[in-house]
PDB file of C-alpha atoms in Angstrom:
ATOM      1  CA  UNK A   1     -76.644  52.380-257.083  1.00 58.00           C
ATOM      2  CA  UNK A   2     -76.308  48.869-255.592  1.00 63.00           C
ATOM      3  CA  UNK A   3     -78.225  46.820-257.631  1.00 74.00           C
ATOM      4  CA  UNK A   4     -81.503  44.352-254.702  1.00 79.00           C
ATOM      5  CA  UNK A   5     -81.051  41.544-253.297  1.00 80.00           C
ATOM      6  CA  UNK A   6     -81.804  38.856-255.723  1.00 86.00           C
ATOM      7  CA  UNK A   7     -83.863  36.386-253.238  1.00 95.00           C
ATOM      8  CA  UNK A   8     -82.611  31.975-252.887  1.00 94.00           C
ATOM      9  CA  UNK A   9     -85.341  31.112-255.436  1.00 95.00           C
ATOM     10  CA  UNK A  10     -84.465  34.115-257.892  1.00 95.00           C
ATOM     11  CA  UNK A  11     -80.589  32.802-256.806  1.00 93.00           C
ATOM     12  CA  UNK A  12     -80.810  28.942-257.698  1.00 92.00           C
ATOM     13  CA  UNK A  13     -82.234  29.528-260.953  1.00 95.00           C
ATOM     14  CA  UNK A  14     -79.535  30.867-261.870  1.00 96.00           C
ATOM     15  CA  UNK A  15     -77.429  28.737-260.363  1.00 94.00           C
ATOM     16  CA  UNK A  16     -79.679  26.402-262.793  1.00 94.00           C
ATOM     17  CA  UNK A  17     -79.042  28.078-265.543  1.00 96.00           C
ATOM     18  CA  UNK A  18     -75.403  28.399-264.592  1.00 94.00           C
ATOM     19  CA  UNK A  19     -74.658  31.770-263.645  1.00 95.00           C
ATOM     20  CA  UNK A  20     -71.223  32.339-261.575  1.00 96.00           C
ATOM     21  CA  UNK A  21     -72.806  35.035-260.168  1.00 95.00           C
ATOM     22  CA  UNK A  22     -74.874  32.559-258.533  1.00 95.00           C
ATOM     23  CA  UNK A  23     -72.911  29.955-258.081  1.00 95.00           C
ATOM     24  CA  UNK A  24     -71.250  32.996-257.058  1.00 95.00           C
ATOM     25  CA  UNK A  25     -73.778  34.516-254.857  1.00 95.00           C
ATOM     26  CA  UNK A  26     -74.624  30.975-253.527  1.00 95.00           C
ATOM     27  CA  UNK A  27     -71.405  29.936-252.349  1.00 95.00           C
ATOM     28  CA  UNK A  28     -71.044  33.247-250.179  1.00 95.00           C
ATOM     29  CA  UNK A  29     -75.102  33.484-249.122  1.00 95.00           C
ATOM     30  CA  UNK A  30     -74.434  29.639-247.630  1.00 96.00           C
ATOM     31  CA  UNK A  31     -70.942  28.932-247.241  1.00 96.00           C
ATOM     32  CA  UNK A  32     -71.057  29.456-243.281  1.00 97.00           C
ATOM     33  CA  UNK A  33     -74.078  27.984-243.014  1.00 97.00           C
ATOM     34  CA  UNK A  34     -72.612  23.989-244.509  1.00 97.00           C
ATOM     35  CA  UNK A  35     -69.512  24.585-241.867  1.00 97.00           C
ATOM     36  CA  UNK A  36     -71.207  25.003-239.453  1.00 97.00           C
ATOM     37  CA  UNK A  37     -74.246  23.170-239.683  1.00 97.00           C
ATOM     38  CA  UNK A  38     -71.949  20.089-241.209  1.00 96.00           C
ATOM     39  CA  UNK A  39     -69.141  20.672-238.244  1.00 96.00           C
ATOM     40  CA  UNK A  40     -72.538  21.187-235.529  1.00 97.00           C
ATOM     41  CA  UNK A  41     -72.226  17.309-236.259  1.00 95.00           C
ATOM     42  CA  UNK A  42     -68.999  16.852-234.222  1.00 95.00           C
ATOM     43  CA  UNK A  43     -66.890  15.409-236.973  1.00 96.00           C
ATOM     44  CA  UNK A  44     -63.199  16.217-237.281  1.00 96.00           C
ATOM     45  CA  UNK A  45     -62.914  19.454-239.469  1.00 96.00           C
ATOM     46  CA  UNK A  46     -61.525  16.917-242.266  1.00 97.00           C
ATOM     47  CA  UNK A  47     -64.567  15.491-242.187  1.00 97.00           C
ATOM     48  CA  UNK A  48     -66.667  18.029-242.567  1.00 97.00           C
ATOM     49  CA  UNK A  49     -64.693  19.733-245.300  1.00 97.00           C
ATOM     50  CA  UNK A  50     -65.999  16.637-247.200  1.00 97.00           C
ATOM     51  CA  UNK A  51     -69.131  17.295-246.326  1.00 96.00           C
ATOM     52  CA  UNK A  52     -69.313  20.614-247.709  1.00 96.00           C
ATOM     53  CA  UNK A  53     -67.712  19.609-250.795  1.00 96.00           C
ATOM     54  CA  UNK A  54     -69.840  17.309-250.953  1.00 96.00           C
ATOM     55  CA  UNK A  55     -72.822  19.293-250.278  1.00 95.00           C
ATOM     56  CA  UNK A  56     -71.869  21.861-253.249  1.00 93.00           C
ATOM     57  CA  UNK A  57     -70.971  18.675-255.519  1.00 94.00           C
ATOM     58  CA  UNK A  58     -75.163  17.762-254.859  1.00 94.00           C
ATOM     59  CA  UNK A  59     -76.322  21.156-255.212  1.00 89.00           C
ATOM     60  CA  UNK A  60     -74.236  21.669-258.571  1.00 86.00           C
TER      61      UNK A  60
END
């Protein structure tokens, strides 16, 4: 039986504890959103990639 999906607060708490599974799920859940928001600012792909990397770095 699959486990119940974690809520955002629980997921981020797992990230704060350094749980690799929480990080993986966070990136899976929000990666497309981060990319879409960066690209919506009408920056180049390279600049959007920098924004995406900086976003995850700051969260970490």
